[in-house]
Amino acid sequence: MLDKLYRALYRIRRVEEEIARIYSTDKIKSPTHLSIGQEAVAVGVCEALRSTDVVFGTYRGHACYLAKGGDLRKMIAELYGKGTGCAKGKGGSMHLIDVRAGVMGTSAVVGTTIPHAVGYAYAMRLRRQDTVVVSFFGDGAIEEGVFHESMNFAALRRLPIIFVCENNSYAIHAHQLARQPASNIVERARTYLIPAERIEDNDVLRIYGLVKAAADEIRSKQSGPRFFECMTYRWKEHVGPGDDFDRGYRSISEAQPWFANDQLKRLESLLGPQVRERIMGEVEVEIAQAFQFAESSSFPAEEELYTDVFGEAAQWTAS
Amino acid sequence: MLDKLYRALYRIRRVEEEIARIYSTDKIKSPTHLSIGQEAVAVGVCEALRSTDVVFGTYRGHACYLAKGGDLRKMIAELYGKGTGCAKGKGGSMHLIDVRAGVMGTSAVVGTTIPHAVGYAYAMRLRRQDTVVVSFFGDGAIEEGVFHESMNFAALRRLPIIFVCENNSYAIHAHQLARQPASNIVERARTYLIPAERIEDNDVLRIYGLVKAAADEIRSKQSGPRFFECMTYRWKEHVGPGDDFDRGYRSISEAQPWFANDQLKRLESLLGPQVRERIMGEVEVEIAQAFQFAESSSFPAEEELYTDVFGEAAQWTAS
Amino acid sequence: MDRILTYAEAIREATVQEMTRDPSVIVLGLGVDDFKGLYGTTRGLQDEFGPERVFDTPLSEDGMTGVAIGAAMAGLRPIHVHIRMDFVLLAMNQIVNMAAKARYMYGGAVSVPIVVRSIIGRSWGQGPQHSQALHALFMHIPGLRVVAPSTPYDAKGCLIMSIRDDNPVMFIEHRMLHSQRGHVPSDLYTVPFGKARVLAKGSDITLVGISYMTVECLRAQRYLGEVGISAEVIDPVCLSPLDIETILTSVKKTGRLLVVDSGWTVCGASSEILAQVAEHTQGTPQIRWQRMGFAPVPCPTTKNLENLFYPNAQTVASTAFAMVHDNQRSWTPVHKEAPEIVEFKGPF
Amino acid sequence: MDRILTYAEAIREATVQEMTRDPSVIVLGLGVDDFKGLYGTTRGLQDEFGPERVFDTPLSEDGMTGVAIGAAMAGLRPIHVHIRMDFVLLAMNQIVNMAAKARYMYGGAVSVPIVVRSIIGRSWGQGPQHSQALHALFMHIPGLRVVAPSTPYDAKGCLIMSIRDDNPVMFIEHRMLHSQRGHVPSDLYTVPFGKARVLAKGSDITLVGISYMTVECLRAQRYLGEVGISAEVIDPVCLSPLDIETILTSVKKTGRLLVVDSGWTVCGASSEILAQVAEHTQGTPQIRWQRMGFAPVPCPTTKNLENLFYPNAQTVASTAFAMVHDNQRSWTPVHKEAPEIVEFKGPF
Ligand SMILES: Cc1ncc(C[n+]2csc(CCOP(=O)(O)OP(=O)(O)O)c2C)c(N)n1
Ligand SMILES: Cc1ncc(C[n+]2csc(CCOP(=O)(O)OP(=O)(O)O)c2C)c(N)n1
Ligand SMILES: [Mg+2]
Ligand SMILES: [Mg+2]
């Protein structure tokens, strides 16, 4: 397990570092939100899921996409705007999807995918499938009314969903306490009688363990939703590849404990050097290939402007 | 005080009974939602306010409008669609307003006036006025996301507002527990650190006392919002003048304790017969005059179709 | 087999038949399970298909629209019903930012086959917030289908089409149509999107009525017939995609177009139809065109102003008469209030 | 005194001057207090006017719009800023059901003097949910003013007008306009609603550009000049109320109308303008008209498709050229990407 978690963390970190590096070349022509520092949440959660389980994420969605098994080559191609991208280049970094891997989409409008996850869970329950659905969102998203509407319905119908709040204390440059009267998002969930837990330290093993237990319980007991508020920290600026500790809205001293508690380093230290190096090597090859794939792919043909607007239910048009 | 409360309760009850009686004549040509049975909440709250305080209500707003001092004649004229109505006939029963009395509007779209009350309170705080603002809404309205958005902002900025949830257990024909996982609306407020209380028994004196204390505290200590969940019961059908205990969604036995606990009867028994009869007599005259006023008023002139769409800030057009 | 059904019954029948045929069809919305049954359109459905497939929702239009979208992504075909279109304004973010765009922005990877049924229109002093017809807002957005059938036949066929379609469909019903009666086959059939219907043939002027306004246009057509004017009446049925060909063919024949909308005119369906006709017929000097719709104000509640707010058979006939006579003559038929408007006093 | 300012600076200056003059003016919105300052338009305002009059909000577009409305009812004049118009979809209920209707449905008893500033448009792969221009949705609704100034001069004057107006105003800024420079008087002045501007005189064709498209129309006008075509360029400035007279006068002179919108065409501003012109000029066979706007699809993120999605100076010139030559000839100027588009890579 440790090596799987390590690989997942390392892979996401390195992919995003590469994205950050390449960003200045303008090959990626779109706003891009990095998860560096927050990978433990996506990894802890997604490793605890089955491949048939489903996740919905946000515009800060690289980690969630990759952790859940999304195709790396298609992701990089998507960022490059290539026709081989997971959304044919039409979506870009903020609209990743990989249905095969159970990544059902990420969206640029805050909060919008939360009810989708609930609706997906509704369908799973109706169909008596034991899929567990996860909804990822930030500490800002919970200020949108739809968050409450979604929790209320999920709790009312006892749906198989795990809500995961990635609380990095900021929405763009505004601290949580400048937007909410208290830092108590778990409490909101509890008023819907949803069992809710706050994990303070970005601990990937703890997240993994708790989510695994929750998913098992949802599956075995058909119990209702669960909620996790995962405290974490964004190392980079809100959007783009740079650092922004000099911009006045947060201090590097606030970040230091999070740097020190880097889950990647932590697992690194728990693994033997051989395992580590094998994983690093494999991942680096994969990443190089993915960027190579993106580079060498073509932009979508001009006709693609007009495709994918509507789909046809071919089986019915005859009737 | 008792006589004031009694007068207010009696007046609202009798006005609505008259509305119910007249409704079958089709003089009121618009959906009308009666508060019969729920008057104690509006009365208890509004009697605890100053005339300069401000309330925002819902489409079930007759009680709130009258309790806060809204002009009865203009209200009945409004229901009749007359040009002398409080909204010139353009609004009807669901859009009562009396700015002079601090009734700042009622709306037909559930939940829409909640943030208005918060915004009004913001303006009062900014202007250093000691106005207290009250927002009335139902147990259904709290399912709308905007309720949470409004509470969050009011709590964050510690605004001079009292939230009053008139919990009559139903939204149209759906019971609260068919819409929410638990009956614990006060708990929602508490997660915003808003002091919140649930009043179980429609007790007009208790409501009055608690709201008065809350308003005093807001005024004297510039403290933040307060929340009251007032359990109450609607005697009539959701919309229209009839009874509906035969429609299957609720039973008369559920209603019986509320009938027995009628606050109007309760206060009646606490007052001497002379006081009671004087009040009754005065109120009946006022009501008769109000309906007479409505009857004899004219419908708005045809040109009125096009007025009140835009207003002009006359003082500025010169610059 | 053809029978006479009301528009409301036709909608209910389409729903029942599709739910029977396809277990992925579900119905949700405020009040869909209650005894009033949304003008009867959902009455008894929950008894028939159970509370998992037919359910009332909390008062959460935005969230429940998102729930429907998510369920659709998982393979269900939700029909989300709103008793008033005014409430759909709460769900614009999900409809416009997600439902209309999901397929495109995810490169074709997902479908969002939801039907958003919403009821528009006049009746018994609904007032400014309970009567709006906002189909134009949805016509503006690529990725959405918008249908507004006006007959029981089309109501059934369009609803079946909408349910089976793999895209988000805004299905718009005028409250004054629910009681209209007409032939409805008992079997399952679809009415295709993008095909207008010529409801009455005529040679002097083309009346295009949208939703309930087709009923008033047909009445106007009869009034006009009495004064020797032959009006052709067209119902676009589907507003997006719009069948401009059928309208064009008619206008080229009659030389006159009057578009009558059950909504506002500015940036409305009537402006779009007029603009398309004008684009396609430029250089044809004899063609005349005009629009009618709501007065450019919020809808007043009081009856006498409300009567002025809406177009009706008389004002349509009178406007058409003036157009046919190059505004040189005027005439208005005697005003008779439409029976469905007189009769309706709820339930709401 | 005239100085050269950017459009963003003009907006900021109008805000500062109005806030100084009138203590009831407040500014709220996500990020209005941050160091990026919404493209500089709100930079430093909080330092100057304090955190009670200039404040960041929670992520609650619907609720905060309601808060602004309530504050306006209490006598404040809130300016609510949205960094992207796409997010305003969350506030449609408050804007359409309350702000636009409050005065009317309350019989004139209240005013709702709010300004909703929202930023539209293209730049650096904003994609389907971060680039929409939805002014047509608001034009459709009576009770709202809709302005979309395209020059720094008008940005300042219109914003002052919007703040002082007693009605809800949708104030629309295209992201690619913020860096545009122009003369801006330092004193306070208002640009009245409902007055279009002729930005360039011409005799062969009338180009009406909406928001940023005026910039592209002016470029097109220069290209067309090089091939001997004299184009008149009109900026409506205000979309609701719309000054159709100025456009009509021009079209009657040039005989040709090309409306170029920074939005979709169906039920859009361009269809409304075309419809009104067509209504007013019926029977004039020589007049030609056409619309351009977004491709009828969600906006793709990848650059090569995005380039096809938007009209630009070249496609406008080429379309105008064909119109002037009755579609008998075609020509396209060499494609040069607009400098503001090339240069912009954030901050977002
Ligand atoms: C509805 C909406 N409002 C505003 C924005 C602008 N915006 C983009 S990201 C963001 C902050 C979100 O914060 P949070 O949910 O905590 O996520 P994080 O970025 O911290 O991962 C905001 C306000 C948006 N995209 N959507
Ligand atoms: C946004 C919105 N959704 C739905 C409706 C339809 N509707 C009218 S009243 C009502 C129930 C409201 O219940 P509650 O808030 O408890 O108030 P009550 O009627 O019990 O006083 C509903 C759903 C509406 N008016 N507005
Ligand atoms: Mg955050
Ligand atoms: Mg209730």
Short mmCIF file of N, CA and C in Angstrom, two decimals, chain A residues 23 26 28-31 80-82 89-92 94-95 107-110 140-141 143-144 171-174 179 239 247 249 299-302 304-306 309, chain D residues 30 34-36 56-62 84 86-87 90 123-130 295-306 308-309 345 348:
data_model
loop_
_atom_site.label_atom_id
_atom_site.label_comp_id
_atom_site.label_asym_id
_atom_site.label_seq_id
_atom_site.Cartn_x
_atom_site.Cartn_y
_atom_site.Cartn_z
N TYR A 23 4.82 25.92 -18.29
CA TYR A 23 3.78 26.95 -18.43
C TYR A 23 4.32 28.23 -19.07
N ASP A 26 4.16 29.00 -22.78
CA ASP A 26 2.87 29.29 -23.42
C ASP A 26 2.35 28.13 -24.26
N ILE A 28 0.69 25.82 -22.84
CA ILE A 28 -0.61 25.64 -22.18
C ILE A 28 -1.25 27.02 -22.16
N LYS A 29 -2.28 27.20 -22.96
CA LYS A 29 -2.85 28.54 -23.15
C LYS A 29 -4.19 28.64 -22.44
N SER A 30 -4.15 28.50 -21.14
CA SER A 30 -5.41 28.50 -20.40
C SER A 30 -5.10 28.59 -18.91
N PRO A 31 -5.98 29.18 -18.12
CA PRO A 31 -5.75 29.26 -16.68
C PRO A 31 -5.60 27.85 -16.09
N TYR A 80 -2.58 20.96 -23.39
CA TYR A 80 -1.98 21.53 -24.59
C TYR A 80 -3.04 21.92 -25.64
N GLY A 81 -4.27 21.57 -25.37
CA GLY A 81 -5.33 21.90 -26.33
C GLY A 81 -5.34 21.01 -27.55
N LYS A 82 -4.85 19.81 -27.39
CA LYS A 82 -4.75 18.92 -28.54
C LYS A 82 -6.00 18.06 -28.71
N GLY A 89 -9.43 18.77 -26.30
CA GLY A 89 -8.91 20.14 -26.29
C GLY A 89 -9.98 21.19 -26.05
N LYS A 90 -11.22 20.77 -25.99
CA LYS A 90 -12.29 21.75 -25.84
C LYS A 90 -12.45 22.21 -24.39
N GLY A 91 -11.89 21.43 -23.47
CA GLY A 91 -12.08 21.75 -22.06
C GLY A 91 -10.87 22.40 -21.42
N GLY A 92 -9.72 21.79 -21.62
CA GLY A 92 -8.52 22.31 -20.96
C GLY A 92 -8.43 21.85 -19.52
N MET A 94 -9.29 22.88 -16.71
CA MET A 94 -10.40 22.99 -15.76
C MET A 94 -11.54 22.02 -16.04
N HIS A 95 -11.44 21.27 -17.14
CA HIS A 95 -12.56 20.40 -17.51
C HIS A 95 -12.10 18.99 -17.84
N SER A 107 -15.14 21.10 -13.04
CA SER A 107 -15.84 22.26 -13.58
C SER A 107 -15.23 23.55 -13.07
N ALA A 108 -15.31 24.59 -13.88
CA ALA A 108 -14.69 25.87 -13.55
C ALA A 108 -15.58 26.76 -12.71
N VAL A 109 -16.84 26.40 -12.58
CA VAL A 109 -17.74 27.21 -11.76
C VAL A 109 -17.83 26.55 -10.39
N VAL A 110 -17.42 27.29 -9.37
CA VAL A 110 -17.28 26.71 -8.04
C VAL A 110 -18.59 26.08 -7.58
N GLY A 140 -14.11 27.19 -0.12
CA GLY A 140 -14.91 28.30 -0.66
C GLY A 140 -16.25 27.81 -1.18
N ALA A 141 -16.23 26.64 -1.78
CA ALA A 141 -17.44 26.10 -2.39
C ALA A 141 -18.57 25.94 -1.39
N GLU A 143 -19.62 27.86 0.64
CA GLU A 143 -20.40 29.10 0.81
C GLU A 143 -21.50 29.23 -0.25
N GLU A 144 -21.41 28.43 -1.28
CA GLU A 144 -22.45 28.45 -2.30
C GLU A 144 -23.65 27.67 -1.79
N ALA A 171 -9.87 30.90 -0.44
CA ALA A 171 -10.55 30.96 -1.72
C ALA A 171 -9.90 32.12 -2.45
N ILE A 172 -9.15 31.78 -3.48
CA ILE A 172 -8.27 32.74 -4.14
C ILE A 172 -7.38 33.40 -3.08
N HIS A 173 -7.63 34.67 -2.73
CA HIS A 173 -6.76 35.31 -1.73
C HIS A 173 -7.47 35.59 -0.43
N ALA A 174 -8.68 35.07 -0.28
CA ALA A 174 -9.44 35.37 0.93
C ALA A 174 -9.39 34.20 1.90
N ARG A 179 -14.47 34.94 5.31
CA ARG A 179 -15.64 34.57 4.51
C ARG A 179 -16.69 33.83 5.32
N VAL A 239 -3.95 30.53 -9.15
CA VAL A 239 -3.97 30.09 -10.55
C VAL A 239 -2.62 30.44 -11.15
N ARG A 247 2.79 38.32 -1.89
CA ARG A 247 1.69 39.17 -2.32
C ARG A 247 0.87 39.73 -1.17
N TYR A 249 -1.19 38.44 1.08
CA TYR A 249 -2.41 37.89 1.66
C TYR A 249 -2.16 36.68 2.56
N PHE A 299 -3.62 19.64 -33.10
CA PHE A 299 -4.77 20.39 -32.62
C PHE A 299 -6.02 19.83 -33.28
N PRO A 300 -7.16 20.01 -32.67
CA PRO A 300 -8.39 19.49 -33.30
C PRO A 300 -8.62 20.14 -34.66
N ALA A 301 -9.20 19.36 -35.56
CA ALA A 301 -9.52 19.89 -36.88
C ALA A 301 -10.57 20.98 -36.75
N GLU A 302 -10.62 21.88 -37.72
CA GLU A 302 -11.54 23.01 -37.63
C GLU A 302 -13.00 22.58 -37.48
N GLU A 304 -14.13 20.40 -35.76
CA GLU A 304 -14.44 20.05 -34.37
C GLU A 304 -15.13 21.17 -33.61
N LEU A 305 -15.02 22.39 -34.13
CA LEU A 305 -15.73 23.49 -33.49
C LEU A 305 -17.20 23.15 -33.32
N TYR A 306 -17.74 22.46 -34.31
CA TYR A 306 -19.19 22.23 -34.34
C TYR A 306 -19.63 20.86 -33.85
N VAL A 309 -21.85 19.27 -29.69
CA VAL A 309 -22.84 20.17 -29.09
C VAL A 309 -24.07 19.34 -28.71
N LEU D 30 -16.63 39.36 -5.17
CA LEU D 30 -15.51 38.46 -4.93
C LEU D 30 -14.22 39.08 -5.45
N ASP D 34 -8.73 42.50 -3.40
CA ASP D 34 -7.43 41.82 -3.44
C ASP D 34 -6.42 42.56 -4.29
N PHE D 35 -5.19 42.07 -4.26
CA PHE D 35 -4.12 42.85 -4.89
C PHE D 35 -4.24 42.91 -6.40
N LYS D 36 -4.96 41.96 -6.98
CA LYS D 36 -5.14 42.03 -8.42
C LYS D 36 -6.19 43.09 -8.78
N ASP D 56 -14.91 42.37 -0.03
CA ASP D 56 -14.94 41.04 -0.59
C ASP D 56 -16.19 40.33 -0.04
N THR D 57 -16.69 39.36 -0.77
CA THR D 57 -17.86 38.63 -0.28
C THR D 57 -17.54 37.15 -0.20
N PRO D 58 -18.34 36.42 0.55
CA PRO D 58 -18.26 34.96 0.44
C PRO D 58 -18.65 34.54 -0.99
N LEU D 59 -18.42 33.27 -1.32
CA LEU D 59 -18.81 32.76 -2.65
C LEU D 59 -20.31 32.47 -2.64
N SER D 60 -21.08 33.49 -2.81
CA SER D 60 -22.53 33.37 -2.65
C SER D 60 -23.21 34.38 -3.58
N GLU D 61 -23.11 34.13 -4.85
CA GLU D 61 -23.60 35.11 -5.83
C GLU D 61 -25.07 35.41 -5.66
N ASP D 62 -25.87 34.38 -5.44
CA ASP D 62 -27.30 34.57 -5.30
C ASP D 62 -27.58 35.41 -4.05
N ARG D 84 -16.49 37.36 -13.71
CA ARG D 84 -16.94 36.72 -14.95
C ARG D 84 -18.47 36.72 -14.98
N ASP D 86 -20.33 34.69 -16.34
CA ASP D 86 -20.84 33.32 -16.17
C ASP D 86 -21.38 33.10 -14.77
N PHE D 87 -20.79 33.77 -13.79
CA PHE D 87 -21.19 33.54 -12.40
C PHE D 87 -22.52 34.25 -12.09
N LEU D 90 -25.81 32.47 -11.44
CA LEU D 90 -26.25 32.05 -10.11
C LEU D 90 -27.18 33.08 -9.47
N SER D 123 -10.01 35.57 -23.85
CA SER D 123 -8.61 35.75 -23.49
C SER D 123 -8.05 34.45 -22.97
N TRP D 124 -6.94 34.09 -23.48
CA TRP D 124 -6.11 33.02 -22.90
C TRP D 124 -6.92 31.80 -22.44
N GLY D 125 -7.62 31.23 -23.39
CA GLY D 125 -8.29 29.95 -23.13
C GLY D 125 -9.22 29.95 -21.94
N GLN D 126 -10.13 30.90 -21.87
CA GLN D 126 -11.05 30.94 -20.73
C GLN D 126 -12.05 29.79 -20.80
N GLY D 127 -12.33 29.34 -21.99
CA GLY D 127 -13.18 28.16 -22.11
C GLY D 127 -14.66 28.44 -21.93
N PRO D 128 -15.42 27.34 -21.95
CA PRO D 128 -16.88 27.44 -22.03
C PRO D 128 -17.56 28.14 -20.86
N GLN D 129 -17.00 28.06 -19.66
CA GLN D 129 -17.69 28.60 -18.48
C GLN D 129 -17.07 29.89 -17.97
N HIS D 130 -16.12 30.42 -18.69
CA HIS D 130 -15.41 31.60 -18.17
C HIS D 130 -15.33 32.71 -19.21
N ALA D 295 -19.86 31.61 -32.64
CA ALA D 295 -20.35 30.39 -33.28
C ALA D 295 -21.40 29.78 -32.35
N PRO D 296 -22.41 29.10 -32.92
CA PRO D 296 -23.50 28.59 -32.08
C PRO D 296 -23.13 27.32 -31.32
N VAL D 297 -22.11 27.42 -30.55
CA VAL D 297 -21.60 26.29 -29.76
C VAL D 297 -21.04 26.86 -28.45
N PRO D 298 -20.85 26.03 -27.42
CA PRO D 298 -20.12 26.53 -26.25
C PRO D 298 -18.72 26.95 -26.69
N CYS D 299 -18.10 27.81 -25.92
CA CYS D 299 -16.78 28.29 -26.33
C CYS D 299 -15.72 27.22 -26.06
N PRO D 300 -15.00 26.80 -27.10
CA PRO D 300 -13.94 25.81 -26.87
C PRO D 300 -12.72 26.47 -26.22
N THR D 301 -11.96 25.68 -25.49
CA THR D 301 -10.80 26.22 -24.80
C THR D 301 -9.57 26.31 -25.71
N THR D 302 -9.36 25.30 -26.53
CA THR D 302 -8.12 25.28 -27.31
C THR D 302 -8.10 26.43 -28.31
N LYS D 303 -6.92 26.98 -28.43
CA LYS D 303 -6.73 28.23 -29.17
C LYS D 303 -7.21 28.18 -30.62
N ASN D 304 -6.92 27.09 -31.31
CA ASN D 304 -7.26 27.12 -32.73
C ASN D 304 -8.76 27.10 -32.96
N LEU D 305 -9.48 26.42 -32.08
CA LEU D 305 -10.95 26.47 -32.22
C LEU D 305 -11.51 27.78 -31.68
N GLU D 306 -10.91 28.27 -30.62
CA GLU D 306 -11.35 29.55 -30.04
C GLU D 306 -11.24 30.65 -31.10
N LEU D 308 -11.72 30.41 -34.14
CA LEU D 308 -12.84 30.30 -35.07
C LEU D 308 -14.16 30.69 -34.42
N PHE D 309 -14.20 30.60 -33.11
CA PHE D 309 -15.44 30.82 -32.37
C PHE D 309 -15.85 32.30 -32.39
N LYS D 345 -2.22 37.35 -20.86
CA LYS D 345 -2.05 35.99 -20.35
C LYS D 345 -2.35 35.99 -18.86
N PHE D 348 -5.80 36.49 -14.00
CA PHE D 348 -7.23 36.23 -14.13
C PHE D 348 -7.98 36.70 -12.89
#
